[in-house]
Coordinates of C-alpha atoms in Angstrom, one line a residue:
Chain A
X41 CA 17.8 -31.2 -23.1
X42 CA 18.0 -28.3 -20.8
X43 CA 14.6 -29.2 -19.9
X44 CA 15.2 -32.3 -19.2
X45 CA 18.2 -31.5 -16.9
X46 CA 15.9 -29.1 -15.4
X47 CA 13.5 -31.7 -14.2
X48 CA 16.1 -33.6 -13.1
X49 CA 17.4 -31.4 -10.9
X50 CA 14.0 -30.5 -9.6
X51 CA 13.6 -34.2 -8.5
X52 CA 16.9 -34.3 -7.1
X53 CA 16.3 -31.1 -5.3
X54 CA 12.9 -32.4 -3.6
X55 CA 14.3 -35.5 -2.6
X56 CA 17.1 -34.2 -0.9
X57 CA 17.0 -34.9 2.8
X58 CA 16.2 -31.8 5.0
X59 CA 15.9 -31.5 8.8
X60 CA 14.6 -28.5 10.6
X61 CA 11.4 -26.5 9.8
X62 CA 10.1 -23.6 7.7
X63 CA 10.9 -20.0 8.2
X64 CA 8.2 -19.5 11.4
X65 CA 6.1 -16.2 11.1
X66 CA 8.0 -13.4 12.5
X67 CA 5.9 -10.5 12.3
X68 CA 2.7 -9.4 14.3
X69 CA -0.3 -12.1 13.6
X70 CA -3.1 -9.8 10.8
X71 CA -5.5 -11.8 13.1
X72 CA -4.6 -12.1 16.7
X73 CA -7.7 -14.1 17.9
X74 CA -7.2 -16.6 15.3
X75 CA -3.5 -17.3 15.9
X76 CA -3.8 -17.5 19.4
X77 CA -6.1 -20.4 18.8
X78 CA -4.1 -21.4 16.3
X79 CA -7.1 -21.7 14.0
X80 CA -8.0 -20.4 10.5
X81 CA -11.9 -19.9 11.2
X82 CA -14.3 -21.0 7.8
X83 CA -16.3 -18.1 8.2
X84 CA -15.3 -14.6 8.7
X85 CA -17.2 -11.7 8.9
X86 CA -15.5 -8.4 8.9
X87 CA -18.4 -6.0 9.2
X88 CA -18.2 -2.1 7.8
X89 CA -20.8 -0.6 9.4
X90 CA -22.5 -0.6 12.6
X91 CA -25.6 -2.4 11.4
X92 CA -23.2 -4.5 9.4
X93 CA -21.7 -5.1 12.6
X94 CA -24.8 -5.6 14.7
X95 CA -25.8 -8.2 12.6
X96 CA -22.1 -9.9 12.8
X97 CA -22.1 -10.0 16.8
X98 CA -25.7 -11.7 17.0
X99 CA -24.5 -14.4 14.2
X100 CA -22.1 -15.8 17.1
X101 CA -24.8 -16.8 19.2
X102 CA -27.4 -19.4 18.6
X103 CA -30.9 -19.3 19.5
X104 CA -29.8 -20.1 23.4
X105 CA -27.3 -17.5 23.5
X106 CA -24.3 -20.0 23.3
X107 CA -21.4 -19.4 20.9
X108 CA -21.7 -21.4 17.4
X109 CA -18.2 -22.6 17.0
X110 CA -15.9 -22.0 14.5
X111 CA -16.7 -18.3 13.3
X112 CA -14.4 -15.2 12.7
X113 CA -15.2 -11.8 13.9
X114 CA -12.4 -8.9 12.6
X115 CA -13.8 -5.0 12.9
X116 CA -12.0 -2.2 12.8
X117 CA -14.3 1.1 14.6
X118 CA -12.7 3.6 12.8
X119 CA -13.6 2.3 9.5
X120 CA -17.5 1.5 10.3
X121 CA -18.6 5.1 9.8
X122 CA -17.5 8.0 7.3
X123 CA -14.7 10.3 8.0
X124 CA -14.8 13.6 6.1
X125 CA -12.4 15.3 8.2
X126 CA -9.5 12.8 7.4
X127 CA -7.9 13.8 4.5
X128 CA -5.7 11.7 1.9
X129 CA -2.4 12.9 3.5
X130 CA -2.8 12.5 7.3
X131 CA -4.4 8.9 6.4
X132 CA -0.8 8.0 4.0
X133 CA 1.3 9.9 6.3
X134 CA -0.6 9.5 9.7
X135 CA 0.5 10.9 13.2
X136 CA 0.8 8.6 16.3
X137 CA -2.8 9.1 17.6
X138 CA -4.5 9.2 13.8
X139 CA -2.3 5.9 12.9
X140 CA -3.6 3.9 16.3
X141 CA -7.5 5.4 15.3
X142 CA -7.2 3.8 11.8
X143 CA -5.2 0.5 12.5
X144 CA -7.1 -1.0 15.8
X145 CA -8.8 -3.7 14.7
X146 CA -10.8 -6.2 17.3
X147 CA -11.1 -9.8 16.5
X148 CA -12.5 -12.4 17.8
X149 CA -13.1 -16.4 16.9
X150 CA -14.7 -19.5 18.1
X151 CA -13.8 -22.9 17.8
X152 CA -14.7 -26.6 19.4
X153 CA -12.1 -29.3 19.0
X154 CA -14.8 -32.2 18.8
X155 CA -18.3 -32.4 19.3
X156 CA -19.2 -32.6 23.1
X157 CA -15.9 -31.3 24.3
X158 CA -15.6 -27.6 25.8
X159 CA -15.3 -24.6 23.3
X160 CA -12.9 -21.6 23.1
X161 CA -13.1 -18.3 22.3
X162 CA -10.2 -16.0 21.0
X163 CA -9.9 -12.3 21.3
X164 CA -7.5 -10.2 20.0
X165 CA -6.4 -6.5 19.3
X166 CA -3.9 -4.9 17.3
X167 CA -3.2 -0.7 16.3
X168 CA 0.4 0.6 14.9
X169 CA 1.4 3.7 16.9
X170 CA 3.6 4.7 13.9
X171 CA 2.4 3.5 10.8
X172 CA 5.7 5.2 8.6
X173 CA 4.8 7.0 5.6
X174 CA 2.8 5.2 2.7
X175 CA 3.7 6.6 -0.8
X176 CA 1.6 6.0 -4.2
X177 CA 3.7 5.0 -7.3
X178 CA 4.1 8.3 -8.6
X179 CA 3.7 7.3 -12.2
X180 CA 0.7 4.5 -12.0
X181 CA -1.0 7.9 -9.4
X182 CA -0.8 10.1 -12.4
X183 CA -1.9 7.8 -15.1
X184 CA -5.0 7.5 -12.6
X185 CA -5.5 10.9 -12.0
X186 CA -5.1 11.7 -15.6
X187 CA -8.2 9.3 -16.6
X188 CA -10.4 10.8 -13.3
X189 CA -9.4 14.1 -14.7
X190 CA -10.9 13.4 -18.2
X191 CA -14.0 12.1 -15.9
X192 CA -14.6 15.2 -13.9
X193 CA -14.3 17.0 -17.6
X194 CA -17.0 15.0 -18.6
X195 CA -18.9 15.0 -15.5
X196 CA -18.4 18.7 -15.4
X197 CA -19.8 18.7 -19.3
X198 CA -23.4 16.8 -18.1
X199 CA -23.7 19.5 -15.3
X200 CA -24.0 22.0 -17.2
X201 CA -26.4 20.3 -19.5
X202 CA -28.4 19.4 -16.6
X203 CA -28.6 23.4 -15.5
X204 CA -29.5 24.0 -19.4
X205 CA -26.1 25.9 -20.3
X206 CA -25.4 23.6 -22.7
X207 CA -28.3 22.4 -25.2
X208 CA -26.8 20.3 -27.7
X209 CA -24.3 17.5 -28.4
X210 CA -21.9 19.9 -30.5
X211 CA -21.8 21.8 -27.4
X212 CA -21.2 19.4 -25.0
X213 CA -18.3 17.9 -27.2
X214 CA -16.9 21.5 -27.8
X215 CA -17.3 22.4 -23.8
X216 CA -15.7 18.8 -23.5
X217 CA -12.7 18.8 -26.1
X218 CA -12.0 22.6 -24.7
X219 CA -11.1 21.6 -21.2
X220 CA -9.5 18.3 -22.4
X221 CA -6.9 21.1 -24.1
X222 CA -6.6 23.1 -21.1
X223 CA -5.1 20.3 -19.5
X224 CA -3.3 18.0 -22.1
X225 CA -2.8 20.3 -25.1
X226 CA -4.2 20.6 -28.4
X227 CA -2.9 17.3 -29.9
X228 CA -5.1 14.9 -27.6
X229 CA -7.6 17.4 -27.9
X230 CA -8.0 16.6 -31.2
X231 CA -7.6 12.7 -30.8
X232 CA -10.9 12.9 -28.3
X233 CA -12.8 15.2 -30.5
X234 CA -12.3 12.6 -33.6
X235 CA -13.0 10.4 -30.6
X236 CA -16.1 11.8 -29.3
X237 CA -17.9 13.0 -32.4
X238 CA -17.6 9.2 -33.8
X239 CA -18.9 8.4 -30.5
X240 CA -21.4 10.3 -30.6
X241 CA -23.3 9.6 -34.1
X242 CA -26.1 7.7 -32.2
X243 CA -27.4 10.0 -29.8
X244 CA -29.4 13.4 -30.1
X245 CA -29.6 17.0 -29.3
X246 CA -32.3 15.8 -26.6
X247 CA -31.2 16.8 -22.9
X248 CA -31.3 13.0 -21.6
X249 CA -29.5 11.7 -24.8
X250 CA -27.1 14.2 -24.2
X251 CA -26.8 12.6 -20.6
X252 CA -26.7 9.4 -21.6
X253 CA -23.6 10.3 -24.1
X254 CA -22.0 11.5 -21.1
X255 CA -22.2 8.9 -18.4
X256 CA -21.6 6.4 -21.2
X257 CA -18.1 8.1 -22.2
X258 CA -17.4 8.0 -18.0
X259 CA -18.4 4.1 -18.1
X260 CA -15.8 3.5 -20.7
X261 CA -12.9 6.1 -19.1
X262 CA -14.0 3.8 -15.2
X263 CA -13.1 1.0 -16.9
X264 CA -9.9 2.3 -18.2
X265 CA -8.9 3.6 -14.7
X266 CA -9.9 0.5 -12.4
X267 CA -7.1 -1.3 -14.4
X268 CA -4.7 0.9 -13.4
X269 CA -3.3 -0.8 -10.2
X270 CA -1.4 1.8 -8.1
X271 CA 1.2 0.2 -5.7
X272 CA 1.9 1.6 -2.3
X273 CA 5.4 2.1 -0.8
X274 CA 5.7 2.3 3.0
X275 CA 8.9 4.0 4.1
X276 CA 10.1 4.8 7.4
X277 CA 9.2 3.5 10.7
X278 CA 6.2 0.9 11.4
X279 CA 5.9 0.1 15.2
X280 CA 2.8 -2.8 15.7
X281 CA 1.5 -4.1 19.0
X282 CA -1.0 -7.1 19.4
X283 CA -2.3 -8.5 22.1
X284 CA -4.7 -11.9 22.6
X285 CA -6.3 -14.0 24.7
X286 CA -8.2 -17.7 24.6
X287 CA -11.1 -18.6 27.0
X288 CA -12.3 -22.0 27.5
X289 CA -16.2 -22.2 27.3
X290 CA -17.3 -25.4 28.8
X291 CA -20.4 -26.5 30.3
X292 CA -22.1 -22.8 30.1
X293 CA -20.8 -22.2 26.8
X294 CA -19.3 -18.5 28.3
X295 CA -16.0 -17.5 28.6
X296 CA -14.7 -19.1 31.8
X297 CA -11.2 -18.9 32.7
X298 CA -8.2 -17.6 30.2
X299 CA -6.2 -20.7 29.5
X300 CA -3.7 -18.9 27.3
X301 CA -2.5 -15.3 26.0
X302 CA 0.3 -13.4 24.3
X303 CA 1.7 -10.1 23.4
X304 CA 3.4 -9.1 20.0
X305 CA 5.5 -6.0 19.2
X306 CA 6.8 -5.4 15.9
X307 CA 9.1 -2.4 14.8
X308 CA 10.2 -2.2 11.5
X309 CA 12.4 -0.2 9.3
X310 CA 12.2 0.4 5.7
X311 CA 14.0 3.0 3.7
X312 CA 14.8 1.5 0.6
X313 CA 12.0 -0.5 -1.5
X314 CA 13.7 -3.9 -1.2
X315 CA 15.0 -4.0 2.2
X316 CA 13.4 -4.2 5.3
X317 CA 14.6 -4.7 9.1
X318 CA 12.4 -5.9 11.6
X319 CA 12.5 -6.1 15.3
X320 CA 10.2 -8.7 17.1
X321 CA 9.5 -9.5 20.6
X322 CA 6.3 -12.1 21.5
X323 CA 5.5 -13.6 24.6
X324 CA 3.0 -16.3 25.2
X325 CA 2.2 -18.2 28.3
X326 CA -0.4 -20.7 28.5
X327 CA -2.2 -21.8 32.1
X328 CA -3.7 -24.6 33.3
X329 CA -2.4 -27.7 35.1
X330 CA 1.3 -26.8 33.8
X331 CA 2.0 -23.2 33.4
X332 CA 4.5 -22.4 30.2
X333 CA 5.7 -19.0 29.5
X334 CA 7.7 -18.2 26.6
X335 CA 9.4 -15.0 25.4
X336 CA 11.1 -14.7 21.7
X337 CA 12.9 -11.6 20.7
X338 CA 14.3 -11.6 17.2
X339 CA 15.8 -9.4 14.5
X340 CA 16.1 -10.1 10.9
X341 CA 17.1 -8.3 7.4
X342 CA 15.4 -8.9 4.4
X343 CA 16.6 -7.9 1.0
X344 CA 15.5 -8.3 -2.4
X345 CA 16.5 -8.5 -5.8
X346 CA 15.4 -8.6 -9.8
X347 CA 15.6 -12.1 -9.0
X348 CA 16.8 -13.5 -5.7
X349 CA 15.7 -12.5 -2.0
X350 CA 17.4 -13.3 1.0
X351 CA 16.8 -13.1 4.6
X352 CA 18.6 -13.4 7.8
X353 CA 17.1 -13.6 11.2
X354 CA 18.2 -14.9 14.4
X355 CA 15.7 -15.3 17.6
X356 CA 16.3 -15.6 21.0
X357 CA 14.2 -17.7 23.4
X358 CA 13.6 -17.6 27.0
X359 CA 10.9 -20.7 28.2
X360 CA 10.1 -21.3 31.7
X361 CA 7.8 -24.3 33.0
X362 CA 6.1 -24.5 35.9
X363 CA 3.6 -28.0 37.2
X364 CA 3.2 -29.7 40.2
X365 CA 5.3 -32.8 41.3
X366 CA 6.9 -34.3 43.8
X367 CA 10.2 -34.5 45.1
X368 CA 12.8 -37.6 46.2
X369 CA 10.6 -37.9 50.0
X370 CA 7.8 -37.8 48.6
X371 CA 6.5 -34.4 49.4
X372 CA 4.5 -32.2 46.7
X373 CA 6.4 -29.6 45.4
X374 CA 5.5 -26.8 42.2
X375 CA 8.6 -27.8 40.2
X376 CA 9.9 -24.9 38.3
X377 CA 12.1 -25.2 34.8
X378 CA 13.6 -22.6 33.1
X379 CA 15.0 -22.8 29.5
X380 CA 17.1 -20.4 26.7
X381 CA 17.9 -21.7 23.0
X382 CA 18.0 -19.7 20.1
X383 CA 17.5 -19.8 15.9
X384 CA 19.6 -18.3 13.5
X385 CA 19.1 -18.8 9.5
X386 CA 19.4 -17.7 6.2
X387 CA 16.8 -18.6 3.4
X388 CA 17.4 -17.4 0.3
X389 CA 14.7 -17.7 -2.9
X390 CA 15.5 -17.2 -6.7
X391 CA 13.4 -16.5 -9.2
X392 CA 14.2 -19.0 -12.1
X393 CA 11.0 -18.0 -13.8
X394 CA 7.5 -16.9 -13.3
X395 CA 6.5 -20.1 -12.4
X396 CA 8.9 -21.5 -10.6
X397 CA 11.4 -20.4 -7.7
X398 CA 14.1 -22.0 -5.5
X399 CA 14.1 -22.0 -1.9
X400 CA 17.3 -22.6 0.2
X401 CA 17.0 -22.0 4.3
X402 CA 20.5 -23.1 6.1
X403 CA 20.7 -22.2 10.0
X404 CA 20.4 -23.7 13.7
X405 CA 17.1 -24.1 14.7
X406 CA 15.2 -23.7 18.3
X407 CA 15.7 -26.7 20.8
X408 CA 13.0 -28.7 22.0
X409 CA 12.1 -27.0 25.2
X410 CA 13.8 -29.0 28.2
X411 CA 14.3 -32.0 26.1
X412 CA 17.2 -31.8 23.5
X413 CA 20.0 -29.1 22.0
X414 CA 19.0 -27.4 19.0
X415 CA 19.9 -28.9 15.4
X416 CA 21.4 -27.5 12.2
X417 CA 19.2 -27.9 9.4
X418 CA 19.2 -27.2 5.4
X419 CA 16.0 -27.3 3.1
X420 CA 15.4 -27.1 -0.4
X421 CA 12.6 -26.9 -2.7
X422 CA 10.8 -25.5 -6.0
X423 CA 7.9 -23.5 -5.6
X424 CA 5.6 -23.4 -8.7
X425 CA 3.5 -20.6 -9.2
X426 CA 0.8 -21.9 -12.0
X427 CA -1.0 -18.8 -11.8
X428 CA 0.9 -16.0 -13.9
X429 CA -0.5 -12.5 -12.1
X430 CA -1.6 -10.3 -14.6
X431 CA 1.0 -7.1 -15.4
X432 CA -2.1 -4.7 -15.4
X433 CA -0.4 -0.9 -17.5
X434 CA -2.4 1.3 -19.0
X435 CA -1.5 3.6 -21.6
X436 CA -3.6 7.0 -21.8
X437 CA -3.3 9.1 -25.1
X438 CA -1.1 12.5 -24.8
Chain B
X116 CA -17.3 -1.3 -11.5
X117 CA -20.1 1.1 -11.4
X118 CA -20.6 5.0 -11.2
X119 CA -22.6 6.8 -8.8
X120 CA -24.1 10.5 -8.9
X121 CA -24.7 12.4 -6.4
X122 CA -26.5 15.9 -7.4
X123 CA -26.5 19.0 -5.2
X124 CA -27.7 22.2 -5.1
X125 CA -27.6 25.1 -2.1
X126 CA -27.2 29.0 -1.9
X127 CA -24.9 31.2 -0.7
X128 CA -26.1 34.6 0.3
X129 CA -23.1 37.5 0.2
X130 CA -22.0 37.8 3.5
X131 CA -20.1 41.3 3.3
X132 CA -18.3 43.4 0.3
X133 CA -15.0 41.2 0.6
X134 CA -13.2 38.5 -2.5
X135 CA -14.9 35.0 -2.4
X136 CA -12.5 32.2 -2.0
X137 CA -13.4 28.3 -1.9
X138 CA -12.0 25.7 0.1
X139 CA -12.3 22.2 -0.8
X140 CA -11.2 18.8 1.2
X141 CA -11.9 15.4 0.3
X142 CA -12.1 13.2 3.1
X143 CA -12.5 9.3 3.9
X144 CA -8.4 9.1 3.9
X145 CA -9.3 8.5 -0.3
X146 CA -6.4 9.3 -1.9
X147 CA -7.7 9.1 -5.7
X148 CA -9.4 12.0 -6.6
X149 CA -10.4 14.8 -9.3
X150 CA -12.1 18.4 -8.7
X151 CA -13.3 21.2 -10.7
X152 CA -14.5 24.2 -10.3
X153 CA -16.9 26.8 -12.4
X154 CA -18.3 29.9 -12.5
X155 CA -21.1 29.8 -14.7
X156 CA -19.6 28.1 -17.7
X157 CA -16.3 29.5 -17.2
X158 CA -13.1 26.9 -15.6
X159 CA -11.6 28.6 -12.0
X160 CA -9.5 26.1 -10.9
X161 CA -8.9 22.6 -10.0
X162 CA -7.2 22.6 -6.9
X163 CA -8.1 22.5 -3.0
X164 CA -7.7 26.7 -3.0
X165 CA -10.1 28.2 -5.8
X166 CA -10.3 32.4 -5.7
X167 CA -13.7 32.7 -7.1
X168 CA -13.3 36.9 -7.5
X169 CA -15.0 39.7 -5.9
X170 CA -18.6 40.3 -5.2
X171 CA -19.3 41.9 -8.6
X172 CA -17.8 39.1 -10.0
X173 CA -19.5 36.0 -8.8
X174 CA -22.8 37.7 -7.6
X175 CA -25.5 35.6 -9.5
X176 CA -23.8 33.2 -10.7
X177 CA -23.6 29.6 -10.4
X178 CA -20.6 27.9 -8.7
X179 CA -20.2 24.5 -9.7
X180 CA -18.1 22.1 -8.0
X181 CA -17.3 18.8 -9.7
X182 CA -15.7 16.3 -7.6
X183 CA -14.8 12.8 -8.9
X184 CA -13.5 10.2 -6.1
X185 CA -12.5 6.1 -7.1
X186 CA -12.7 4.1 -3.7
X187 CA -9.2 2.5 -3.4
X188 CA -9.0 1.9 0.3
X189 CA -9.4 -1.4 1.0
X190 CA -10.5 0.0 5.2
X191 CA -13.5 1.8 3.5
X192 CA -15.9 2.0 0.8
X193 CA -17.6 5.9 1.9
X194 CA -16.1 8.6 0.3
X195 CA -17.0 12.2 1.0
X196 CA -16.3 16.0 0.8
X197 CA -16.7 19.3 2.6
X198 CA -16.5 22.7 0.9
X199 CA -15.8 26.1 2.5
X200 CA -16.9 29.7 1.1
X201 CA -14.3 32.3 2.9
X202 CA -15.6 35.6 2.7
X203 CA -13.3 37.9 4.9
X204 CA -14.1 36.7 8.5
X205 CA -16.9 34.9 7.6
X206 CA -17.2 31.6 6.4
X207 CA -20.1 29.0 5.6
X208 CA -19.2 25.4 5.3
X209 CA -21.4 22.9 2.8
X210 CA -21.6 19.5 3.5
X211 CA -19.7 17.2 4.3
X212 CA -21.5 15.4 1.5
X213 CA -21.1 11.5 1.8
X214 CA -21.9 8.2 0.2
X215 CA -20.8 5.1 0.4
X216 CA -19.7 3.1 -2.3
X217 CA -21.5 -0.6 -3.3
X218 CA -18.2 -2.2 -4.1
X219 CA -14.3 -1.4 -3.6
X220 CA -13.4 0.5 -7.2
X221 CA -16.4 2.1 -7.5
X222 CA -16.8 5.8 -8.5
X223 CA -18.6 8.6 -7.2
X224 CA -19.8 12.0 -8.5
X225 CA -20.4 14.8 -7.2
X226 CA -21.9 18.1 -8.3
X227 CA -22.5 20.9 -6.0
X228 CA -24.4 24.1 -7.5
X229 CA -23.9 27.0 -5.2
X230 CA -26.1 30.1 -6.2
X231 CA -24.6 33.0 -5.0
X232 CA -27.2 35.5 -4.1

């Protein structure tokens, strides 16, 4: 029965009449390029070294040096060669000029409408000049470190077989179950040695079998510790800037003349691990016969719950056209139209179960530029989620 | 997810009569990490700072450093790591040692054997 009303009320809910759109994107585009061509490329290639990347920038062109359409190009330079000197900390918790090295990211994307008509290319660039500070779930870091630990033991066990200080398996398990006390006591010392000596029934007292014992207990401890998923936490301040531009390519196939760009900032604020605030300002204009500018600045609050979210956000929005025309004698003029409207909603989602979750979005939504006042709109909807993610927990011995 | 090893051996000749004190720092921004130290046979440490003794103490003997790093950033696969022998003013730096991992999640290993001489 309670299924059945259930179902019902799913119908009813998606046949309800809404007006008025979806929640737009509000924060900086991941992919610049791509969104200022408001295209999705098939293909793309995120290269992570520079032959990687050498390879990546000659897979654009075709044989004549023209762009092939439709392909993605995203590289970050920091991340295309090692960097010893940066250690774990400054990279979670970077400064202003580490955070814009290891967040500016380039990308670029091609894409043709239709077959004989003129291309475009997209480029785009985006860094964070404060990145906040990233934190590891304490617990899920431990129970990592905890199982890399009882690698290095091991690890630390076959190099000293490999100098010849250790000669035979009882040794290495001793050698083994002695630091595996130092660092969790005797009781799960005793757990691994019952552990390792059933382990190690099939192997020898021979140097390589020895090894082989060794790097097969580290397979099976790698497994355990890839399941262990830890979560990051930003907290604090995250300030992001992107920037984009679109070319038209025609006859030549090169970039000709910039028929549109735009500018994103983003600062956000997050203290507490379900709420977030988030300042936005974009601008966009577009050339060509009719020149349109547009500028958005908008603030919104998100906050979550066990079960329920909700968000508020309100944007203003300040559009100015500008195309040739002529006025009441006749006389060619550049006619010049300047526009302000504004969005405010709330959209709320609840969690009825794993699979499925309620949407609800109530608010006043942008006018049509130069054409109409804005409208009030409501949606509703189910989301189902048919794919359950996988709790991943790992329990180590104590 | 595989495992990689990386062996390594080098020297250190005594610089002057003063305590030996290693410096370890793993680099690539990975934050998931394990190290060890020995002298000989014998545990010193498993931290960044390791006081390996005085000159009677370490001279001729093997330091090994055991380093185990799991490649969780999603930027980079390479993982490395630079160690640093402080001997009153003087100082000699080893490595940085590097290697890229094949796939995101994959460990390496390092082990460093540093005969002191």
């Amino acid at each position: 029965m309670k299924r059945l009303i259930l179902s019902l009320l799913t119908l009813i809910v998606s046949l309800l009449p809404s007006k008025g759109q979806n929640v737009p994107h509000f924060e900086t585009p991941s992919s610049p390029a791509f969104t200022i061509l408001d295209f999705e490329p098939v293909s793309v290639l995120r290269p992570t070294s520079p032959s990687e990347l050498k390879t990546s920038v000659l897979s654009f062109f075709d044989k004549e040096g023209k762009f092939i359409p439709n392909m993605g190009l995203e590289v970050s330079p920091f991340w295309l060669k090692s960097n010893p000197q940066l250690k774990a900390k400054e990279y979670l918790d970077p400064n202003p000029i580490q955070s814009i090295k290891q967040t500016f990211t380039l990308s670029f994307a091609t894409v043709k409408d239709s077959a004989n008509g003129p291309g475009r290319l997209g480029m785009g660039v985006k860094f964070q000049p404060i990145s906040g500070k990233t934190i590891l779930e304490p617990k899920a870091f431990e129970n990592l470190n905890k199982v890399l630990n009882l690698m290095n033991s091991v690890a630390a066990v076959r190099g000293l077989v490999n100098t010849g200080a250790i000669s035979s398996l009882a040794e290495a398990i001793e050698k083994l179950v002695s630091l595996i006390k130092l660092d969790y006591g005797e009781r799960t010392s005793k757990y691994y040695d019952r552990l390792f000596k059933e382990k190690a029934k099939n192997y020898s007292d021979e140097k390589e079998t020895i090894i082989e014992f060794l790097e097969q207990l580290n397979e099976e401890f790698n497994d355990q510790s890839i399941r262990i998923d830890v979560p990051r936490i930003r907290k604090g301040f995250l300030w992001e800037i992107a920037a984009a531009s679109s070319f038209s390519t025609y006859v030549s196939n090169t970039p000709d003349k910039i028929d549109k760009y735009g500018v994103w900032s983003t600062l956000s604020y997050k203290d507490k691990p379900n709420e977030d605030f988030l300042l936005t300002g974009r601008f966009f204009r577009t050339t060509g016969d009719t020149v349109k500018t547009s500028f958005d600045l908008g603030l919104s609050y998100v906050k979550d719950f066990t079960n329920f979210n909700f968000s508020i956000e309100g944007i203003l929005r300040s559009s100015n056209m500008e195309y040739d025309d002529i006025n009441s004698n006749n006389d060619p003029i550049r006619r010049i139209e300047k526009d302000f409207t504004y969005r405010l909603a709330i959209t709320g989602q609840y969690k009825v179960n794993e699979f499925i979750y309620f949407n609800i979005s109530l608010g006043k939504t942008y006018a049509q530029p130069f054409q109409s006042e804005g409208q009030f709109f409501s949606t509703a909807g189910l989301n189902f989620n048919l794919f359950k993610p996988l709790a991943i927990a790992e329990k180590i011995n104590e | 997810m595989a495992i990689s090893y990386v062996d390594l051996d080098d020297v250190y000749p005594i610089a002057n009569n003063n305590n030996l004190n290693l410096e370890i720092s793993v680099g690539d921004g990975q934050p998931n990490y394990s190290i060890s130290v020995f002298l000989d046979q014998e545990r010193k440490g498993t931290s960044e700072l390791i006081p390996l003794g005085t000159v009677d103490d370490v001279g001729g003997k093997k330091v090994m450093i055991v380093i185990v790093v799991q490649d969780r950033l999603t930027q980079t696969n390479w993982t490395s790591f630079t160690a640093k022998i402080k001997q009153g003013g003087a100082e000699r730096i080893f490595g940085p040692y590097k290697k890229q991992a094949e796939n995101h999640l994959d460990t390496i290993i390092y082990t460093l054997k540093i005969e002191i001489q």
